[in-house]
Coordinates of N, CA and C and ligand atoms in Angstrom, one line a residue:
M1 N -11.9 28.4 50.1 CA -13.2 28.5 49.7 C -13.4 28.3 48.4
S2 N -13.8 27.1 47.2 CA -13.8 27.1 46.0 C -15.4 28.0 45.9
A3 N -14.8 28.9 44.5 CA -15.3 29.7 43.8 C -17.0 29.2 43.8
N4 N -17.4 27.9 43.6 CA -18.8 27.1 43.7 C -19.6 27.3 45.6
S5 N -18.8 27.5 46.4 CA -19.3 27.5 47.6 C -19.3 28.9 48.1
I6 N -18.9 29.9 47.0 CA -19.3 31.4 47.6 C -20.6 31.5 47.4
P7 N -21.5 32.3 48.4 CA -23.0 32.3 48.1 C -23.2 33.8 47.3
V8 N -24.0 33.7 45.8 CA -24.3 34.7 45.2 C -26.1 35.2 45.4
I9 N -26.1 36.1 45.5 CA -27.5 36.4 45.2 C -27.9 36.9 43.8
A10 N -28.7 36.7 43.4 CA -29.3 37.1 41.6 C -30.2 38.0 41.7
I11 N -30.0 39.3 41.4 CA -31.4 40.1 41.4 C -31.6 40.3 39.6
D12 N -32.4 40.1 39.2 CA -32.8 39.9 38.0 C -33.8 40.9 37.3
G13 N -34.2 41.4 36.6 CA -35.7 42.2 36.4 C -35.4 43.0 35.2
P14 N -36.6 44.0 34.9 CA -36.8 44.7 33.7 C -35.9 46.2 34.0
S15 N -35.6 47.0 33.2 CA -34.8 48.2 33.3 C -35.8 48.7 34.1
A16 N -34.9 50.1 34.7 CA -35.7 50.6 35.2 C -36.4 50.1 36.9
S17 N -36.2 49.0 37.2 CA -36.9 48.6 38.2 C -36.2 48.8 39.5
G18 N -35.2 49.4 39.5 CA -34.9 49.7 40.9 C -33.6 48.8 41.5
K19 N -33.8 47.7 40.4 CA -32.6 46.2 40.8 C -30.9 46.7 41.1
G20 N -30.6 47.9 40.5 CA -29.3 48.3 40.8 C -29.4 49.1 41.9
T21 N -30.1 49.9 42.5 CA -30.0 50.4 44.0 C -29.7 49.8 45.1
V22 N -31.0 48.8 44.7 CA -31.4 47.3 45.7 C -30.4 46.6 45.8
S23 N -29.6 46.1 44.7 CA -28.6 45.7 44.7 C -27.4 45.9 45.4
Q24 N -26.8 47.2 45.3 CA -26.0 47.8 45.8 C -26.2 47.9 47.3
L25 N -27.5 48.5 47.7 CA -27.4 48.0 49.0 C -27.4 47.2 50.0
V26 N -27.9 45.9 49.2 CA -28.0 44.3 49.4 C -26.6 44.4 50.0
A27 N -25.4 44.3 49.0 CA -24.5 44.3 48.8 C -23.3 44.7 50.1
E28 N -23.6 46.2 50.0 CA -23.2 47.0 51.1 C -23.3 46.5 52.3
K29 N -24.7 46.3 52.7 CA -25.0 45.7 53.9 C -24.6 44.5 54.1
L30 N -24.3 43.4 53.5 CA -23.8 42.2 53.7 C -22.3 42.5 53.6
G31 N -21.5 43.6 53.2 CA -20.1 43.0 53.0 C -19.7 42.7 51.7
F32 N -20.3 42.4 50.7 CA -20.6 41.2 49.4 C -20.0 42.3 48.4
H33 N -19.7 41.7 47.3 CA -19.0 42.0 45.9 C -20.2 42.7 45.4
Y34 N -20.2 43.5 44.4 CA -21.9 43.4 43.5 C -21.0 43.3 42.2
L35 N -22.0 42.8 41.4 CA -21.7 43.1 40.1 C -22.5 43.4 38.9
D36 N -22.7 44.6 38.3 CA -23.5 45.4 37.7 C -23.4 44.9 36.2
S37 N -24.2 43.9 36.0 CA -23.7 43.0 34.6 C -24.5 44.3 33.2
G38 N -24.9 44.6 33.9 CA -25.7 45.9 32.6 C -24.8 46.6 32.4
A39 N -23.8 47.3 33.2 CA -22.8 48.0 32.7 C -22.1 47.3 31.7
L40 N -21.7 45.8 31.5 CA -21.0 45.0 30.7 C -21.4 45.5 29.5
Y41 N -22.5 45.3 29.1 CA -23.7 45.4 28.0 C -23.0 46.8 27.6
R42 N -23.4 47.7 28.4 CA -23.5 48.9 28.1 C -22.0 49.5 27.5
I43 N -20.7 48.9 28.3 CA -19.7 49.4 27.1 C -19.4 48.7 26.1
V44 N -19.8 47.1 26.2 CA -19.6 46.6 24.6 C -20.4 47.4 23.7
A45 N -21.4 48.2 23.8 CA -22.4 49.3 23.0 C -21.4 50.5 22.4
L46 N -21.0 50.7 23.8 CA -20.0 52.3 23.5 C -18.8 52.0 23.3
A47 N -18.2 51.2 23.3 CA -16.9 50.6 22.6 C -17.1 50.5 21.2
A48 N -18.3 49.7 21.0 CA -18.7 49.1 19.7 C -18.9 50.9 19.0
K49 N -19.8 51.7 19.4 CA -19.7 53.0 18.6 C -18.3 53.8 18.4
Q50 N -16.9 53.2 19.8 CA -16.1 54.5 19.3 C -15.1 53.6 18.4
Q51 N -15.6 52.1 17.8 CA -14.5 51.6 16.8 C -15.5 51.5 15.6
G52 N -16.8 52.2 15.3 CA -17.4 52.1 14.3 C -18.0 50.5 13.7
I53 N -17.7 50.0 15.1 CA -18.7 48.3 15.0 C -20.5 48.7 14.9
A54 N -20.8 48.6 14.0 CA -22.4 48.1 14.2 C -22.9 47.4 15.2
W55 N -23.9 47.2 15.9 CA -24.8 46.8 17.2 C -24.9 45.7 16.6
S56 N -25.3 45.4 15.3 CA -25.7 44.0 14.6 C -25.1 43.0 14.1
D57 N -23.7 43.9 14.6 CA -22.6 43.0 13.7 C -22.1 41.9 14.6
A58 N -22.5 41.0 14.9 CA -22.4 39.5 16.6 C -21.0 39.4 16.1
D59 N -20.2 39.2 15.0 CA -19.0 38.5 14.8 C -17.9 39.6 15.5
A60 N -17.7 40.7 15.0 CA -17.1 41.7 15.2 C -17.4 42.0 16.3
L61 N -18.4 42.2 17.3 CA -18.6 42.4 18.4 C -18.1 41.6 19.7
E62 N -17.9 40.3 19.1 CA -17.5 39.0 19.8 C -16.2 39.2 19.6
N63 N -15.5 39.6 18.7 CA -13.9 39.6 18.6 C -13.7 41.2 19.7
M64 N -14.5 41.9 19.5 CA -13.9 43.2 19.9 C -14.3 43.2 21.5
A65 N -15.4 42.1 21.8 CA -15.6 42.2 23.3 C -14.5 41.5 24.0
T66 N -13.9 40.3 23.8 CA -12.7 39.8 24.2 C -11.1 40.5 24.7
T67 N -11.1 41.6 23.9 CA -10.2 42.3 24.0 C -10.7 43.6 24.6
L68 N -11.7 43.9 25.4 CA -11.6 45.2 25.9 C -10.8 45.2 27.4
E69 N -10.8 46.0 27.6 CA -10.2 46.0 29.8 C -11.1 46.7 30.0
I70 N -11.7 46.0 31.0 CA -13.1 46.8 31.7 C -12.7 46.8 33.5
E71 N -13.0 47.5 33.8 CA -12.4 47.4 35.2 C -13.5 48.5 36.1
F72 N -13.9 48.1 37.2 CA -14.7 48.7 38.4 C -13.9 49.2 39.2
K73 N -13.8 50.4 39.7 CA -12.7 51.1 40.8 C -13.5 52.4 41.6
A74 N -13.1 52.0 43.0 CA -14.2 53.4 43.4 C -15.3 53.9 42.9
G75 N -16.3 52.8 42.6 CA -17.4 53.6 42.2 C -17.3 54.5 40.5
E76 N -16.4 53.9 39.8 CA -16.3 54.6 38.5 C -15.7 52.9 37.6
I77 N -16.3 53.5 36.6 CA -16.2 52.4 35.8 C -15.0 53.1 34.4
Y78 N -14.2 51.8 34.7 CA -13.0 52.0 33.4 C -13.4 51.5 32.1
L79 N -12.9 51.8 31.1 CA -12.8 51.1 29.6 C -11.3 51.3 29.2
N80 N -10.5 50.3 28.9 CA -9.7 50.5 28.2 C -8.5 51.7 29.3
N81 N -8.9 52.0 30.5 CA -8.1 52.8 31.4 C -8.8 54.5 31.2
K82 N -9.8 54.3 30.6 CA -10.5 55.7 30.6 C -11.9 55.4 31.2
I83 N -12.3 56.4 32.2 CA -13.6 56.5 33.0 C -14.7 56.5 32.0
V84 N -15.8 55.8 32.0 CA -16.8 55.8 31.1 C -18.2 55.8 31.7
S85 N -18.0 56.0 33.4 CA -19.8 55.8 34.5 C -20.7 56.5 33.7
E86 N -20.1 57.4 33.1 CA -21.4 58.9 32.7 C -21.5 58.6 31.2
A87 N -20.6 57.9 30.2 CA -20.8 57.7 28.6 C -21.8 56.4 29.2
V88 N -21.9 55.6 29.9 CA -22.2 54.2 29.4 C -24.1 54.2 30.1
R89 N -24.4 55.5 30.7 CA -25.6 55.4 31.5 C -26.2 56.7 30.7
S90 N -26.0 57.2 29.1 CA -27.4 57.9 28.5 C -28.0 56.4 28.0
E91 N -29.1 57.6 26.9 CA -30.3 56.5 26.8 C -30.2 55.7 25.3
E92 N -28.9 56.1 24.8 CA -28.4 55.7 23.5 C -27.5 54.3 24.0
M93 N -26.8 54.5 25.0 CA -26.6 53.1 25.5 C -26.9 52.4 26.2
S94 N -28.3 52.8 26.6 CA -29.4 51.7 27.1 C -29.8 50.8 26.1
R95 N -30.2 51.7 24.7 CA -30.4 51.2 23.7 C -29.5 49.8 22.9
G96 N -28.2 50.8 23.0 CA -27.1 49.9 22.5 C -27.1 48.5 22.8
A97 N -27.1 48.8 24.4 CA -26.8 47.5 25.5 C -27.8 46.6 25.2
S98 N -28.8 46.6 24.7 CA -30.2 45.4 24.6 C -30.1 45.4 23.5
E99 N -29.5 46.1 22.4 CA -29.2 45.7 21.1 C -28.3 44.5 21.1
V100 N -26.9 44.8 21.5 CA -25.7 43.9 21.4 C -25.9 42.8 22.4
A101 N -27.0 42.8 23.1 CA -27.6 41.6 24.1 C -27.8 40.6 23.5
I102 N -28.6 40.9 22.3 CA -29.3 39.9 21.6 C -28.6 38.7 21.3
H103 N -27.0 39.0 21.0 CA -26.2 38.3 20.4 C -25.5 36.8 21.2
T104 N -25.6 35.8 20.7 CA -25.3 34.6 21.7 C -23.7 35.0 21.8
P105 N -22.9 35.1 20.7 CA -21.7 35.1 20.6 C -21.2 36.5 22.1
V106 N -21.7 37.5 22.0 CA -21.3 38.6 22.6 C -21.7 38.2 24.5
R107 N -23.1 37.6 24.4 CA -23.1 36.6 25.8 C -21.7 36.3 26.3
N108 N -21.6 35.1 25.4 CA -20.9 34.1 25.8 C -19.3 34.9 26.3
A109 N -18.8 35.9 25.7 CA -18.0 36.6 25.6 C -17.5 37.3 27.1
L110 N -18.6 37.4 27.2 CA -18.7 38.3 29.0 C -18.9 37.2 29.9
F111 N -19.4 35.6 29.6 CA -19.5 34.6 30.7 C -18.0 35.0 31.8
D112 N -17.2 34.5 31.3 CA -16.2 34.1 32.5 C -15.7 35.3 33.3
L113 N -15.7 36.8 32.4 CA -15.5 37.9 33.2 C -16.7 37.8 34.1
Q114 N -17.8 37.6 34.0 CA -19.1 37.7 34.9 C -18.8 37.1 36.1
Q115 N -18.6 35.7 35.5 CA -18.1 34.7 36.8 C -17.0 34.9 37.7
S116 N -16.0 35.9 37.2 CA -14.9 36.0 38.2 C -15.4 37.2 38.9
F117 N -16.4 38.0 39.1 CA -16.8 38.5 40.2 C -17.5 37.7 41.4
R118 N -17.3 36.5 41.6 CA -18.0 35.3 42.5 C -16.5 35.4 43.3
K119 N -16.6 36.1 44.6 CA -15.2 35.9 45.4 C -15.9 36.2 46.6
A120 N -15.0 35.8 47.4 CA -15.5 35.9 49.2 C -15.3 36.7 50.0
P121 N -16.9 37.6 50.5 CA -17.5 36.4 51.3 C -18.7 36.4 50.6
G122 N -18.7 36.6 49.2 CA -20.3 36.5 48.8 C -20.4 37.8 47.4
L123 N -21.4 37.7 46.6 CA -21.7 38.3 45.6 C -22.7 38.9 45.6
V124 N -23.4 39.8 44.9 CA -25.1 40.3 44.9 C -24.6 40.8 43.0
A125 N -25.2 39.6 42.1 CA -25.3 40.0 40.5 C -26.6 40.8 40.1
D126 N -26.8 41.5 39.7 CA -27.7 42.3 39.0 C -27.8 42.2 37.8
G127 N -28.8 41.6 36.5 CA -28.9 41.8 35.2 C -29.7 41.0 35.1
R128 N -30.0 40.3 33.9 CA -31.3 39.7 33.1 C -31.3 38.1 33.5
D129 N -29.9 37.8 33.4 CA -29.7 36.4 33.3 C -28.7 36.2 34.3
M130 N -28.8 36.3 35.3 CA -28.0 36.1 36.4 C -28.4 34.9 37.4
G131 N -29.8 34.5 37.6 CA -30.2 33.2 38.0 C -30.7 32.2 37.0
S132 N -30.9 33.0 35.8 CA -31.2 31.8 34.5 C -29.8 31.1 34.2
V133 N -29.1 31.7 34.3 CA -27.5 31.7 33.4 C -26.7 31.8 33.7
V134 N -26.1 32.7 34.4 CA -24.5 33.1 34.7 C -24.1 32.7 36.3
F135 N -25.3 32.5 36.9 CA -25.6 32.0 38.6 C -26.4 31.4 38.6
K136 N -26.6 29.9 38.4 CA -27.6 29.1 38.6 C -27.8 28.5 39.7
D137 N -26.6 28.1 40.8 CA -26.6 28.0 41.6 C -26.8 29.0 42.5
A138 N -26.9 30.0 42.2 CA -27.2 31.1 43.6 C -28.6 30.6 44.5
V139 N -27.4 31.3 45.4 CA -28.5 30.7 46.7 C -29.6 31.5 46.9
L140 N -29.9 32.4 46.5 CA -31.0 33.4 46.4 C -31.3 33.9 45.1
K141 N -32.5 33.7 44.8 CA -32.3 34.5 43.2 C -33.9 35.4 43.5
I142 N -33.4 36.4 43.0 CA -34.9 37.7 43.0 C -35.1 38.1 42.0
F143 N -36.6 38.4 41.8 CA -37.0 38.8 40.3 C -37.8 40.1 40.7
L144 N -36.8 40.9 40.2 CA -37.2 42.3 40.7 C -37.8 42.8 39.7
T145 N -39.4 43.3 40.0 CA -39.9 44.3 38.9 C -40.9 45.1 39.3
A146 N -41.6 46.0 38.2 CA -42.5 46.9 38.7 C -43.0 47.3 37.4
Q147 N -44.7 47.9 37.8 CA -45.1 48.2 36.3 C -44.5 49.4 35.5
V148 N -44.6 48.6 34.2 CA -43.8 49.8 33.2 C -44.1 51.2 33.5
E149 N -45.8 51.4 33.6 CA -45.6 53.0 33.9 C -45.1 53.7 35.3
I150 N -44.7 52.9 36.5 CA -44.4 53.5 37.5 C -42.6 53.5 37.2
R151 N -42.3 52.7 36.0 CA -40.7 52.7 36.0 C -40.6 53.5 35.2
A152 N -41.5 54.0 33.9 CA -41.1 55.3 33.4 C -41.1 56.3 34.1
E153 N -42.1 56.6 35.3 CA -42.4 57.8 36.0 C -41.0 58.0 37.0
R154 N -40.5 57.1 37.5 CA -39.3 56.8 38.2 C -38.1 57.4 37.1
R155 N -38.0 57.5 36.0 CA -36.6 57.6 35.3 C -37.1 58.9 34.6
Y156 N -38.6 59.5 34.5 CA -38.8 60.9 34.5 C -38.5 61.5 35.3
K157 N -38.7 61.3 36.7 CA -38.2 62.2 37.7 C -37.0 62.5 37.6
Q158 N -36.2 61.6 37.1 CA -34.6 61.9 37.4 C -34.1 63.3 36.7
P159 N -34.4 63.3 35.3 CA -33.9 64.7 35.1 C -34.6 65.8 35.6
I160 N -36.0 65.7 35.3 CA -36.6 66.7 36.1 C -36.7 67.3 37.3
S161 N -35.6 66.8 38.1 CA -35.4 66.8 39.4 C -34.4 67.7 39.6
K162 N -33.7 67.6 38.5 CA -32.3 67.9 38.0 C -32.6 69.7 37.3
N163 N -33.8 69.6 37.1 CA -34.0 70.7 36.2 C -34.1 70.8 34.6
M164 N -33.8 69.3 34.5 CA -33.6 69.2 32.9 C -34.8 68.7 32.0
S165 N -35.1 68.8 30.9 CA -36.2 68.7 30.5 C -36.5 66.8 30.3
A166 N -37.4 66.0 29.6 CA -37.8 64.8 29.9 C -39.0 64.6 29.2
D167 N -39.3 63.5 28.8 CA -40.4 63.2 27.6 C -40.8 62.0 28.1
Y168 N -41.8 62.1 29.0 CA -42.6 61.0 29.5 C -43.0 59.8 28.2
A169 N -43.8 60.1 27.7 CA -44.2 59.3 26.2 C -42.7 58.6 25.9
K170 N -42.3 59.4 25.2 CA -40.5 58.6 24.7 C -40.3 57.4 25.8
I171 N -39.7 57.7 27.2 CA -39.4 57.2 28.1 C -40.1 55.9 28.3
L172 N -41.5 56.0 28.0 CA -42.4 54.8 28.4 C -42.2 53.7 27.2
Q173 N -41.8 54.6 25.8 CA -42.3 54.0 24.6 C -40.6 53.5 25.0
D174 N -39.6 53.8 25.1 CA -38.5 53.4 24.9 C -38.0 52.1 26.0
L175 N -38.8 52.2 27.2 CA -39.0 51.2 28.4 C -39.6 49.6 27.5
Q176 N -40.8 50.1 27.1 CA -41.3 49.0 26.4 C -41.0 48.2 25.4
E177 N -39.9 49.2 24.9 CA -38.9 48.6 23.5 C -38.4 47.6 24.3
R178 N -37.4 48.1 25.1 CA -36.3 47.1 25.9 C -36.6 46.0 26.5
D179 N -38.0 46.2 27.2 CA -38.6 44.9 28.1 C -39.2 44.0 27.0
S180 N -39.5 44.2 25.6 CA -39.9 43.3 24.6 C -38.7 42.4 24.2
R181 N -37.7 43.7 23.8 CA -36.7 43.1 23.0 C -35.5 42.1 24.3
D182 N -35.8 42.5 25.5 CA -35.0 41.7 26.6 C -35.9 40.3 26.7
S183 N -37.3 40.6 26.4 CA -37.9 39.0 27.2 C -38.1 38.3 26.2
Q184 N -38.4 38.9 24.8 CA -38.7 38.3 23.7 C -37.2 37.4 22.9
R185 N -36.2 37.8 23.2 CA -34.5 37.6 22.4 C -34.8 35.9 22.8
R186 N -33.7 35.1 21.7 CA -33.6 34.0 22.2 C -32.3 33.8 23.0
A187 N -31.6 34.3 23.1 CA -30.8 34.3 24.1 C -30.7 34.7 25.4
S188 N -30.7 33.8 26.1 CA -31.0 34.3 27.6 C -31.5 35.1 27.6
P189 N -33.2 35.0 27.5 CA -34.4 36.0 27.4 C -34.4 36.5 29.3
L190 N -35.0 37.8 29.4 CA -35.4 37.9 30.8 C -36.4 37.1 31.2
I191 N -36.5 36.3 32.3 CA -37.4 35.3 32.9 C -37.0 35.2 34.2
Q192 N -38.5 35.0 34.9 CA -39.1 34.8 36.3 C -38.7 33.4 36.6
T193 N -37.6 32.5 36.4 CA -37.1 31.0 37.0 C -37.9 30.8 37.7
P194 N -38.3 29.5 38.0 CA -39.5 29.0 38.9 C -39.0 29.1 40.5
D195 N -37.5 29.1 40.6 CA -37.1 29.2 42.0 C -36.9 30.4 42.5
A196 N -37.3 31.7 41.6 CA -36.8 32.5 42.0 C -37.8 33.6 42.6
I197 N -37.8 34.3 43.5 CA -38.9 35.3 44.6 C -39.0 36.6 43.7
L198 N -40.6 36.7 43.4 CA -41.1 38.0 42.9 C -40.9 38.9 43.8
L199 N -40.4 39.9 43.4 CA -40.4 41.3 44.5 C -40.9 42.2 43.5
D200 N -42.3 42.8 44.2 CA -42.8 43.8 42.9 C -42.3 44.9 43.8
T201 N -41.9 46.0 42.9 CA -41.7 47.2 43.9 C -42.3 48.8 43.4
S202 N -43.6 48.4 42.8 CA -44.6 49.1 42.1 C -44.7 50.2 43.6
H203 N -44.9 49.7 44.4 CA -45.7 50.2 45.7 C -44.7 50.4 46.8
R204 N -43.4 49.9 46.7 CA -42.5 49.6 47.8 C -41.7 50.6 47.5
S205 N -41.3 51.3 48.7 CA -39.4 52.1 48.5 C -38.5 51.2 48.5
I206 N -37.3 51.5 48.2 CA -36.1 51.3 48.1 C -35.6 50.0 49.3
T207 N -36.0 50.9 50.2 CA -35.8 50.6 51.8 C -36.5 49.4 51.9
D208 N -37.6 49.5 51.6 CA -38.2 48.0 52.3 C -38.1 47.0 51.1
A209 N -37.5 47.1 49.7 CA -37.1 46.5 49.0 C -35.8 45.7 49.3
V210 N -35.4 46.4 50.3 CA -33.6 45.9 50.6 C -33.8 45.1 51.8
E211 N -35.0 45.4 52.6 CA -35.1 44.8 53.7 C -35.9 43.3 53.7
F212 N -36.7 43.7 52.4 CA -37.3 42.1 51.7 C -36.1 41.2 51.3
V213 N -35.3 41.7 50.8 CA -34.0 40.7 50.3 C -33.0 40.2 51.2
L214 N -32.7 40.9 52.0 CA -32.2 40.9 53.3 C -32.7 39.2 54.1
N215 N -34.2 40.0 54.3 CA -35.1 38.6 55.2 C -34.8 38.1 54.3
A216 N -35.1 37.3 53.2 CA -34.8 36.4 52.4 C -33.7 35.7 52.4
Y217 N -32.6 36.5 52.6 CA -31.2 36.3 53.0 C -31.2 35.3 54.0
Q218 N -31.6 36.1 55.2 CA -31.2 35.7 56.4 C -32.4 33.9 56.5
N219 N -33.4 34.1 56.1 CA -34.5 32.8 55.9 C -33.0 31.5 55.4
I220 N -32.9 32.3 54.4 CA -31.8 30.8 53.8 C -30.8 30.7 54.7
L221 N -29.9 31.3 55.3 CA -29.0 30.6 56.1 C -29.3 30.1 57.3
K222 N -30.8 30.3 57.6 CA -31.8 29.4 58.7 C -31.7 28.3 58.4
I223 N -31.7 27.4 56.9 CA -32.3 26.3 56.7 C -31.4 25.3 56.7
Ligands
LIG301 O1 -29.6 46.4 33.7 P1 -29.1 48.1 32.5 O2 -30.3 48.6 32.2 O3 -28.1 48.4 32.3 O4 -28.7 46.7 31.4 C1 -28.7 47.3 30.0 C2 -29.1 46.4 28.9 O5 -28.0 45.1 29.2 C3 -30.3 45.2 29.1 O6 -31.7 46.2 28.8 C4 -30.3 44.2 28.6 O7 -30.4 44.3 27.2 C5 -28.8 43.8 28.4 N1 -28.5 42.9 29.3 C6 -28.7 41.6 29.6 N2 -28.2 40.9 30.6 C7 -27.6 41.2 32.2 C8 -28.0 42.4 31.9 C9 -28.0 43.5 30.9 O8 -28.9 41.5 28.3 N3 -27.5 40.2 32.8

């Protein structure tokens, strides 16, 4: 099977829309591989911090990105053989990822790595530019979004449910800033391409959203 004939389901959308959870569950149901492309930008931000490279320094970031050893194994993310799964999920790295992601050289440095995830029997790829740039020939493209206030509330409830404190106004402001940085940047902005199906999860459960994507995929297989 040539790489180009391996089906890709591209799920793009803004932060905290639930696309990571939905994508993983869809991949599980179909027995497909899963690519969390956001994790790659988070890793670049973390590695830059560790090496004292500014998130604004495109050339240094590009050089660094090509030398990183990144692995996804048994649910953990490894950077240069160390587990960084927790470290990359911090709010600081969420911001860092969206800052390093504006640079075209950084995006180019991660391009081949992202494509290497396309393996039989198929791939569910989650990010901002999966359907528009990295897997333009994806068989199914979903633009998964939700109202920003609802996304902020979902983020707010995560620490609260673990008895940790959280600041709703700050979370909302961070999300709005990342939304505008992701959709207004020149390099691969977050957009809904004309061939992508809109899935608004503002008032849908995760289970519902997963069903929606699986139905859309089954419909494509019937064509
Ligand atoms: O999806 P996640 O929230 O982990 O992504 C973190 C950041 O990485 C996003 O805010 C975005 O700026 C960047 N990103 C990107 N292109 C992707 C995936 C993520 O620019 N395909």
